[in-house]
Short mmCIF file of C-alpha atoms in Angstrom, two decimals:
data_model
loop_
_atom_site.label_atom_id
_atom_site.label_comp_id
_atom_site.label_asym_id
_atom_site.label_seq_id
_atom_site.Cartn_x
_atom_site.Cartn_y
_atom_site.Cartn_z
CA MET D 15 95.65 62.65 121.29
CA SER D 16 97.10 64.90 123.87
CA SER D 17 93.78 66.62 124.49
CA THR D 18 92.10 63.38 125.51
CA VAL D 19 91.64 63.15 129.24
CA SER D 20 92.47 59.71 130.61
CA ALA D 21 90.02 57.85 132.83
CA THR D 22 91.99 58.36 136.01
CA SER D 23 92.34 62.10 135.67
CA GLN D 24 88.71 62.52 134.71
CA ASN D 25 87.51 62.48 138.29
CA GLU D 26 90.18 64.98 139.31
CA GLY D 27 89.19 67.20 136.38
CA TRP D 28 85.92 68.15 138.04
CA SER D 29 87.71 69.66 140.98
CA GLY D 30 89.45 72.22 138.79
CA GLY D 31 93.13 72.93 138.29
CA ASN D 32 93.13 70.91 135.07
CA LYS D 33 95.00 72.25 132.06
CA PRO D 34 93.44 71.18 128.79
CA MET D 35 95.96 71.00 125.95
CA LYS D 36 98.69 71.69 128.52
CA ALA D 37 98.14 75.44 128.26
CA SER D 38 97.17 77.56 131.23
CA TYR D 39 93.75 79.23 131.35
CA GLY D 40 95.14 82.67 130.54
CA LYS D 41 97.17 81.52 127.57
CA LEU D 42 94.30 79.50 126.15
CA MET D 43 91.93 82.44 126.42
CA MET D 44 94.51 84.70 124.75
CA TRP D 45 94.68 82.22 121.87
CA PHE D 46 90.90 82.21 121.56
CA PHE D 47 90.86 86.00 121.53
CA ILE D 48 93.57 86.00 118.86
CA VAL D 49 91.56 83.62 116.66
CA SER D 50 88.47 85.81 116.87
CA ASP D 51 90.48 88.99 116.27
CA ALA D 52 92.20 87.33 113.30
CA LEU D 53 88.74 86.68 111.87
CA THR D 54 87.81 90.34 112.36
CA PHE D 55 90.89 91.49 110.48
CA SER D 56 90.40 88.93 107.74
CA GLY D 57 86.86 90.25 107.40
CA PHE D 58 88.25 93.73 106.80
CA LEU D 59 90.90 92.54 104.38
CA ALA D 60 88.40 90.36 102.52
CA ALA D 61 86.10 93.38 102.21
CA TYR D 62 89.08 95.32 100.82
CA GLY D 63 89.65 92.49 98.35
CA PHE D 64 85.98 92.58 97.42
CA SER D 65 86.05 96.29 96.59
CA ARG D 66 89.31 95.95 94.77
CA PHE D 67 88.14 93.13 92.53
CA LYS D 68 84.91 95.01 91.98
CA PHE D 69 86.94 97.95 90.59
CA ILE D 70 89.88 95.87 89.36
CA ASP D 71 90.45 98.08 86.29
CA SER D 72 90.54 101.42 88.14
CA TRP D 73 92.02 100.81 91.62
CA PRO D 74 94.81 103.22 92.67
CA ILE D 75 98.37 101.87 92.32
CA ALA D 76 99.85 101.78 95.85
CA ASP D 77 103.39 102.46 94.57
CA GLU D 78 102.24 105.87 93.36
CA VAL D 79 100.45 106.73 96.59
CA PHE D 80 102.95 105.87 99.31
CA THR D 81 106.19 107.31 97.99
CA HIS D 82 107.25 109.51 100.86
CA VAL D 83 110.00 109.15 103.43
CA PRO D 84 110.44 111.68 106.28
CA PHE D 85 113.20 114.28 105.66
CA MET D 86 113.45 113.22 101.98
CA HIS D 87 111.39 115.88 100.27
CA GLY D 88 110.45 115.60 96.63
CA GLN D 89 111.94 112.14 96.15
CA GLU D 90 109.84 109.22 95.03
CA LEU D 91 110.81 106.27 97.18
CA PRO D 92 107.94 103.80 97.03
CA MET D 93 107.63 101.36 99.94
CA ILE D 94 110.94 102.24 101.61
CA TYR D 95 109.28 103.76 104.65
CA VAL D 96 106.67 101.01 105.02
CA ALA D 97 109.45 98.44 104.80
CA PHE D 98 111.18 100.31 107.63
CA MET D 99 107.94 100.28 109.68
CA THR D 100 107.58 96.54 109.08
CA PHE D 101 111.12 95.99 110.22
CA VAL D 102 110.56 98.07 113.39
CA LEU D 103 107.52 95.99 114.28
CA ILE D 104 109.28 92.66 113.62
CA MET D 105 112.23 93.91 115.67
CA SER D 106 109.96 94.79 118.60
CA SER D 107 108.47 91.31 118.28
CA VAL D 108 111.98 89.92 118.61
CA THR D 109 112.70 91.91 121.77
CA MET D 110 109.36 90.66 123.12
CA VAL D 111 110.34 86.99 122.59
CA LEU D 112 113.68 87.76 124.21
CA ALA D 113 111.80 89.21 127.20
CA VAL D 114 109.66 86.05 127.41
CA ASP D 115 112.81 83.94 127.19
CA ALA D 116 114.50 85.95 129.94
CA GLY D 117 111.33 85.45 131.99
CA HIS D 118 111.72 81.68 131.70
CA HIS D 119 115.15 82.13 133.27
CA MET D 120 113.68 84.39 135.98
CA ASN D 121 116.06 87.18 134.97
CA GLN D 122 114.27 90.35 136.08
CA ALA D 123 116.87 92.81 134.77
CA LYS D 124 116.80 91.34 131.26
CA VAL D 125 113.00 91.18 131.12
CA THR D 126 112.88 94.87 132.12
CA PHE D 127 115.40 95.83 129.44
CA TYR D 128 113.71 93.89 126.62
CA MET D 129 110.22 95.06 127.60
CA PHE D 130 111.51 98.63 127.46
CA LEU D 131 112.89 98.10 123.94
CA THR D 132 109.57 96.54 122.88
CA ILE D 133 107.65 99.60 124.08
CA ILE D 134 110.04 101.94 122.22
CA GLY D 135 109.58 99.90 119.03
CA GLY D 136 105.79 100.10 119.39
CA LEU D 137 105.93 103.86 119.87
CA ILE D 138 108.13 104.34 116.80
CA PHE D 139 105.65 102.31 114.78
CA VAL D 140 102.57 104.24 115.96
CA GLY D 141 104.40 107.52 115.32
CA SER D 142 105.33 106.42 111.80
CA GLN D 143 101.76 105.48 111.11
CA ALA D 144 100.55 108.90 112.26
CA TRP D 145 103.06 110.50 109.89
CA GLU D 146 101.90 108.23 107.06
CA TRP D 147 98.30 109.26 107.70
CA ALA D 148 99.20 112.96 107.76
CA THR D 149 101.05 112.65 104.43
CA PHE D 150 98.17 110.77 102.85
CA ILE D 151 95.57 113.28 104.08
CA LYS D 152 97.66 116.21 102.81
CA GLY D 153 98.22 114.62 99.39
CA ASP D 154 100.84 115.83 96.95
CA TYR D 155 99.71 116.59 93.39
CA GLY D 156 96.02 117.37 93.57
CA ALA D 157 93.40 116.22 91.06
CA VAL D 158 89.97 117.05 89.67
CA LYS D 159 86.82 115.10 90.35
CA THR D 160 84.43 114.62 87.44
CA ASN D 161 80.65 114.83 87.50
CA GLY D 162 80.54 111.03 87.33
CA GLY D 163 82.65 110.77 90.49
CA ASN D 164 85.93 109.74 88.83
CA ILE D 165 89.33 111.29 89.50
CA ILE D 166 91.41 112.82 86.72
CA GLN D 167 95.07 113.64 87.25
CA PHE D 168 97.58 115.71 85.27
CA VAL D 169 100.77 114.45 83.68
CA ASP D 170 103.56 115.89 81.56
CA ALA D 171 103.23 114.80 77.92
CA ASP D 172 106.95 114.04 77.50
CA SER D 173 108.01 112.43 80.77
CA ASN D 174 104.61 111.01 81.75
CA LYS D 175 105.34 112.25 85.30
CA ARG D 176 102.55 113.69 87.39
CA ILE D 177 102.31 117.48 87.62
CA ALA D 178 101.02 119.24 90.74
CA LEU D 179 98.15 121.72 90.46
CA LYS D 180 100.28 124.47 92.00
CA ASP D 181 102.72 124.17 89.08
CA PHE D 182 100.23 125.20 86.40
CA ALA D 183 96.99 126.57 87.88
CA THR D 184 96.53 130.30 87.33
CA SER D 185 95.18 132.72 89.89
CA ILE D 186 91.74 134.28 89.41
CA GLU D 187 90.41 136.88 91.83
CA THR D 188 87.42 135.55 93.71
CA GLU D 189 85.36 136.62 96.68
CA ARG D 190 84.28 133.09 97.44
CA GLU D 191 84.92 132.25 101.09
CA GLN D 192 84.41 129.14 103.16
CA ASN D 193 80.83 128.98 104.36
CA LEU D 194 80.77 128.81 108.14
CA ALA D 195 77.76 128.24 110.38
CA LYS D 196 78.62 131.33 112.44
CA ASN D 197 78.48 133.64 109.39
CA GLY D 198 75.70 132.36 107.19
CA VAL D 199 72.09 133.43 107.20
CA TRP D 200 70.94 129.81 107.23
CA PHE D 201 73.74 128.63 109.51
CA MET D 202 75.09 126.24 106.90
CA SER D 203 78.73 125.16 106.90
CA GLU D 204 80.97 123.43 104.36
CA SER D 205 84.38 121.77 104.37
CA ALA D 206 87.52 123.84 103.69
CA LEU D 207 87.83 125.21 100.15
CA SER D 208 90.58 123.80 97.94
CA ASP D 209 93.61 125.99 97.22
CA TYR D 210 92.58 126.33 93.57
CA THR D 211 89.17 126.58 91.95
CA LEU D 212 88.20 124.48 88.96
CA ASP D 213 88.30 127.60 86.73
CA GLU D 214 91.89 128.32 87.72
CA VAL D 215 92.86 124.74 86.91
CA ILE D 216 91.09 124.81 83.51
CA GLU D 217 92.70 128.16 82.57
CA GLY D 218 96.13 126.93 83.62
CA PHE D 219 95.64 123.68 81.72
CA GLU D 220 94.65 125.51 78.52
CA ALA D 221 97.73 127.71 78.85
CA SER D 222 100.21 124.81 79.13
CA PRO D 223 100.17 122.75 75.91
CA ASN D 224 102.34 119.90 77.20
CA LEU D 225 99.89 118.81 79.88
CA LEU D 226 97.66 115.76 79.52
CA VAL D 227 94.89 114.21 81.59
CA ARG D 228 95.31 110.78 83.13
CA THR D 229 92.18 108.79 84.00
CA GLN D 230 91.62 106.08 86.60
CA ILE D 231 91.40 103.27 84.06
CA ILE D 232 94.35 100.85 84.11
CA GLU D 233 95.56 99.48 80.77
CA GLY D 234 98.29 96.89 81.13
CA ASN D 235 100.25 98.17 84.09
CA HIS D 236 99.63 101.89 83.61
CA LYS D 237 96.79 104.33 83.97
CA THR D 238 95.35 105.59 80.67
CA VAL D 239 96.61 108.97 79.44
CA LEU D 240 94.31 110.87 77.07
CA SER D 241 95.35 112.84 74.00
CA ARG D 242 95.46 116.65 74.23
CA GLU D 243 92.01 117.18 72.63
CA GLU D 244 90.40 114.45 74.71
CA SER D 245 92.09 115.86 77.80
CA LEU D 246 90.66 119.34 77.25
CA LYS D 247 87.23 117.95 76.50
CA MET D 248 87.31 115.71 79.60
CA LEU D 249 88.40 118.54 81.90
CA VAL D 250 86.02 121.21 80.59
CA ASP D 251 82.95 119.00 80.06
CA ASN D 252 83.23 116.68 83.05
CA GLY D 253 85.29 118.55 85.66
CA SER D 254 83.31 119.11 88.84
CA TYR D 255 85.64 120.27 91.60
CA VAL D 256 89.26 120.22 92.76
CA VAL D 257 90.43 117.49 95.16
CA GLU D 258 93.56 117.86 97.26
CA GLY D 259 94.69 114.98 99.44
CA ALA D 260 92.43 112.26 100.78
CA ASN D 261 89.59 111.99 103.23
CA LEU D 262 86.55 109.77 103.63
CA VAL D 263 84.67 111.47 100.76
CA ASP D 264 87.34 112.38 98.20
CA ASN D 265 90.69 110.88 97.35
CA GLU D 266 93.04 112.50 94.86
CA TYR D 267 94.66 109.12 94.08
CA GLY D 268 91.48 107.47 92.80
CA THR D 269 88.39 105.88 94.24
CA PRO D 270 87.41 107.13 97.74
CA LEU D 271 86.97 103.48 98.79
CA PHE D 272 90.75 103.13 98.75
CA ALA D 273 91.10 105.93 101.29
CA ASP D 274 88.19 104.61 103.38
CA PHE D 275 89.77 101.17 103.66
CA PHE D 276 93.19 102.66 104.29
CA PHE D 277 91.92 104.75 107.19
CA PHE D 278 89.79 101.97 108.60
CA ILE D 279 92.18 99.01 108.37
CA THR D 280 95.45 100.74 109.24
CA GLY D 281 93.53 102.74 111.86
CA PHE D 282 92.15 99.60 113.46
CA HIS D 283 95.59 98.03 113.36
CA GLY D 284 97.17 101.18 114.77
CA PHE D 285 94.64 101.09 117.59
CA HIS D 286 95.72 97.51 118.32
CA VAL D 287 99.35 98.61 118.41
CA PHE D 288 98.41 101.46 120.73
CA SER D 289 96.54 99.13 123.12
CA GLY D 290 99.48 96.73 122.91
CA VAL D 291 101.84 99.51 123.97
CA VAL D 292 99.56 100.38 126.91
CA LEU D 293 99.41 96.72 128.00
CA ASN D 294 103.19 96.45 127.61
CA ILE D 295 103.69 99.53 129.78
CA ILE D 296 101.48 98.05 132.54
CA ILE D 297 103.38 94.76 132.44
CA PHE D 298 106.67 96.68 132.29
CA PHE D 299 105.88 98.44 135.59
CA ASN D 300 104.81 95.14 137.15
CA VAL D 301 108.16 93.68 136.11
CA ILE D 302 110.03 96.61 137.65
CA LEU D 303 108.03 96.29 140.88
CA GLY D 304 108.98 92.62 141.02
CA THR D 305 105.39 91.32 140.95
CA TYR D 306 106.25 88.36 138.71
CA GLN D 307 109.53 87.68 140.50
CA ARG D 308 107.54 87.19 143.74
CA ARG D 309 104.87 85.18 141.91
CA GLY D 310 107.61 82.89 140.67
CA SER D 311 106.45 82.99 137.05
CA TYR D 312 106.68 85.46 134.17
CA GLU D 313 103.72 83.94 132.34
CA MET D 314 101.97 87.32 132.21
CA VAL D 315 104.79 88.60 129.96
CA GLU D 316 104.20 85.59 127.74
CA LYS D 317 100.47 86.31 127.46
CA VAL D 318 100.89 89.97 126.57
CA GLY D 319 103.68 88.82 124.25
CA LEU D 320 101.20 86.61 122.37
CA TYR D 321 99.04 89.68 121.74
CA TRP D 322 102.03 91.72 120.65
CA HIS D 323 103.14 89.08 118.14
CA PHE D 324 99.61 88.90 116.83
CA VAL D 325 99.69 92.63 116.10
CA ASP D 326 102.91 92.03 114.15
CA LEU D 327 101.29 89.10 112.35
CA VAL D 328 98.35 91.26 111.25
CA TRP D 329 100.71 93.98 110.01
CA VAL D 330 102.48 91.43 107.78
CA PHE D 331 99.16 90.87 106.01
CA VAL D 332 98.19 94.56 105.91
CA PHE D 333 101.63 95.32 104.42
CA THR D 334 101.11 92.75 101.68
CA PHE D 335 97.56 93.63 100.74
CA PHE D 336 97.84 97.41 101.00
CA TYR D 337 101.33 98.16 99.78
CA LEU D 338 102.60 95.22 97.73
CA VAL D 339 99.80 93.48 95.87
CA MET F 5 116.88 70.77 124.99
CA ALA F 6 116.78 73.90 127.08
CA ASP F 7 113.40 74.83 128.61
CA GLY F 8 111.52 72.33 126.44
CA HIS F 9 111.78 74.50 123.30
CA LYS F 10 112.02 72.80 119.95
CA LEU F 11 115.07 74.30 118.32
CA GLU F 12 114.84 73.11 114.73
CA ILE F 13 113.44 74.98 111.75
CA PHE F 14 113.07 73.81 108.10
CA ARG F 15 112.20 70.30 109.39
CA GLY F 16 115.53 69.93 111.12
CA LEU F 17 117.69 71.41 108.35
CA ILE F 18 118.83 74.17 110.69
CA LYS F 19 119.29 73.39 114.37
CA PHE F 20 119.91 76.11 116.91
CA LYS F 21 121.82 75.69 120.14
CA SER F 22 119.60 77.86 122.33
CA ASN F 23 116.20 79.53 122.20
CA THR F 24 117.83 82.97 121.98
CA GLN F 25 119.87 81.87 118.98
CA LYS F 26 116.72 80.53 117.31
CA ILE F 27 114.97 83.91 117.80
CA TRP F 28 117.78 85.75 116.01
CA GLY F 29 117.82 83.10 113.29
CA VAL F 30 114.11 83.60 112.66
CA LEU F 31 114.59 87.39 112.62
CA ILE F 32 117.21 87.00 109.89
CA LEU F 33 114.83 84.79 107.91
CA LEU F 34 111.94 87.28 108.24
CA THR F 35 114.21 90.18 107.27
CA ILE F 36 115.39 88.34 104.16
CA VAL F 37 111.82 87.55 103.12
CA THR F 38 110.70 91.18 103.64
CA THR F 39 113.71 92.47 101.69
CA VAL F 40 112.91 90.13 98.80
CA GLU F 41 109.31 91.39 98.82
CA VAL F 42 110.32 95.05 98.77
CA VAL F 43 112.95 94.55 96.05
CA LEU F 44 110.48 92.62 93.87
CA GLY F 45 107.87 95.34 94.50
CA ILE F 46 110.26 98.06 93.33
CA ILE F 47 111.78 96.42 90.24
CA LYS F 48 108.65 94.43 89.22
CA PRO F 49 110.29 91.93 86.83
CA PRO F 50 108.24 91.93 83.59
CA PHE F 51 107.90 88.14 83.41
CA MET F 52 106.21 88.19 86.83
CA MET F 53 103.54 90.60 85.58
CA GLU F 54 101.93 87.80 83.55
CA SER F 55 98.57 86.64 84.77
CA PHE F 56 98.37 83.20 86.38
CA LEU F 57 95.06 81.85 87.77
CA SER F 58 93.51 85.34 87.28
CA MET F 59 96.18 87.11 89.33
CA LYS F 60 99.69 88.36 88.50
CA ILE F 61 102.50 85.89 89.33
CA LEU F 62 104.13 88.65 91.39
CA ASN F 63 101.04 88.92 93.59
CA TRP F 64 100.99 85.15 94.09
CA ILE F 65 104.62 85.34 95.19
CA PHE F 66 103.82 88.16 97.64
CA ILE F 67 100.93 86.21 99.17
CA ILE F 68 102.95 83.01 99.50
CA LEU F 69 105.87 84.87 101.10
CA THR F 70 103.42 86.52 103.52
CA ILE F 71 102.10 83.14 104.59
CA VAL F 72 105.70 81.96 105.07
CA LYS F 73 106.31 84.96 107.35
CA ALA F 74 103.05 84.35 109.22
CA TYR F 75 104.10 80.73 109.78
CA TYR F 76 107.41 81.66 111.40
CA ILE F 77 105.88 84.44 113.52
CA THR F 78 103.25 82.04 114.85
CA TRP F 79 105.45 78.99 115.20
CA ASP F 80 108.56 80.55 116.72
CA PHE F 81 107.62 83.95 118.19
CA MET F 82 104.26 82.79 119.53
CA HIS F 83 105.76 79.39 120.51
CA MET F 84 103.19 77.42 118.55
CA ARG F 85 105.96 74.89 117.84
CA ASP F 86 106.06 74.06 121.55
CA GLU F 87 102.30 73.72 122.08
CA THR F 88 100.44 70.42 121.92
CA PRO F 89 99.17 69.35 118.47
CA ALA F 90 95.58 69.76 119.74
CA LEU F 91 95.99 73.44 120.58
CA ARG F 92 97.79 74.03 117.30
CA ARG F 93 94.95 72.45 115.31
CA VAL F 94 92.21 74.22 117.24
CA VAL F 95 93.73 77.62 116.50
CA VAL F 96 95.15 77.17 113.01
CA TRP F 97 92.55 75.00 111.29
CA THR F 98 89.62 77.06 112.58
CA ALA F 99 91.16 80.30 111.33
CA ILE F 100 92.33 78.89 107.98
CA PHE F 101 88.98 77.24 107.20
CA LEU F 102 86.90 80.33 107.98
CA ILE F 103 89.28 82.76 106.24
CA CYS F 104 89.44 80.63 103.08
CA TYR F 105 85.67 80.48 102.94
CA LEU F 106 85.34 84.23 103.48
CA MET F 107 87.94 85.10 100.84
CA TRP F 108 86.46 82.73 98.31
CA ILE F 109 82.87 83.90 98.66
CA LEU F 110 83.68 87.64 98.65
CA ILE F 111 86.19 87.64 95.83
CA GLN F 112 84.02 85.38 93.70
CA GLU F 113 81.14 87.80 94.15
CA ALA F 114 83.33 90.86 93.45
CA GLY F 115 84.43 89.33 90.15
CA TYR F 116 80.80 88.80 89.22
CA ILE F 117 79.91 92.42 90.00
CA PHE F 118 82.91 93.66 88.00
CA ASP F 119 81.79 91.62 84.99
CA THR F 120 78.27 92.97 85.25
CA TYR F 121 79.56 96.56 85.32
CA ASP F 122 81.98 95.80 82.52
CA GLN F 123 79.82 93.86 80.08
CA GLY F 124 76.22 94.37 81.10
CA TYR F 125 73.96 97.39 80.88
CA ILE F 126 73.39 97.69 84.62
CA LYS F 127 75.61 100.38 86.11
CA ARG F 128 74.27 101.36 89.51
CA ASP F 129 72.27 98.48 90.88
CA PHE F 130 74.56 97.28 93.65
#
C-alpha cells in the first residue's frame, strides 16, 4: 500500500518533511476538514429527511414553492432558476480547476483571470440565493392557519389553480394596529399584521362560490381539495389567522419545518459560499502580488480550490433534496 | 501524460488529450446530467411516479444521478483520481460509512413515527 512507510524511510520520517499518502500537509488537512464538514451537512440533510418522512403525507411540494424567475412576473417556471444557480456554481468550479491547472504551468496571468471569473460566479450565486430567500419570505398567494396548526390554501374550483388572498378578500374597516412596545401600556410588541384579517378572508370566500379550500394532505400526487360545504366549514370553524409568506414560525406553503430547514440548510450553504468567495479574494490578491510566483508553487490555489469544489458538491445534494425529490 | 494527471473517464472509454480538455469534458457531462434532472422534474413521467422500495422511481433516479455528479466533481475537479488509493479510501469510505449509517437510522425512525401518528392513538408524544 502506498501509505506504508518502508523501513529505510522510517528513520527519516521522525525528522519531519515526510508526506504521508503523497499529499502535502495543507492539502491533507483540507481533505480532513472537508470530510468533517461533509458530515455536518449530511447531518442537516438527514434531519431534513427525518422530518420529511415523519410528515410524508403533508410535506409541501417544492415545485409549487419555487416557481419564480427574476424579471418573469406571474409565470410559473418551477426549478428553472435553481437549475441556473446550479449551473453558475458548476461553472465557477470549472474556472477554479482551470486556475489550478494554470498554476501547475506557473502561468500567473491565466491564474489571475480564472480566479477572477470564479469570484464573479460565486457572487452571482450568493446574490441569486438572497433573491430566492426574499421571494420565499414574501410569499405569493397567502393562506390561513387553522387552530390545529395546519395550513389551508385557496384554489379555483374549475382550473384547480391557486388563488391569491388579494384576489377575493373583502375590505372591512378596522382600528386594529400593530402593537408596538413604544405605544403600549404594558410595552408589549407583536410581529407585523397581515394585509388581510381572517374575517375579510372568510367574507370574501363566502362571496365567491367557485373557491375551494386545499389542505396539506397529499393524495396520490396532489394535495386534497375539499368540497364547497367542507371548505366553508373548515375555514369558519378552524381558521385561526392569515399567513403571508414564510418565516421561522409560519409558512404559507405548509409545515413551518419546511421553511426552517430551507433557511437553515441553504443559509449554512450560502455562508460557505460567502466564506469561499472571501478566501478566493484573498488568494486572488496574493496571485496578483506574485506571492505564489516567487514561492515557486501555486499549491495555495489548489487548497482553496478544494474548498470551493466542496461547496459545489454540497449544493448538488441540496439541489436534489430540496428542489427535486 | 501531462503533469501526472489521469486523463481517462468511464474506465478508459473516453480519453482526453490534456487536463484542460478533460475539465471541459466533465463540465459537459455534469451539464447533461443536471439538464436530465430538471427535465424529468418538470415533466414527471407517470410511470416513474410508481413506488419502488418505499420511494418513487423518479426520486431514486434523482439520487443516483446526484451521486454520479458528486463522483465526477470529487474525482476530476478535486483531483481525487490523481491521489494515492490510501488518501482516496480514507476520505471516501469514512464519509460514505458514516452518512449511510446516519441516513438509515434517522429515516427508519421517521417512518416509525409517521406510522404511529397515522395508525396509533398517540398524536403529540414526540
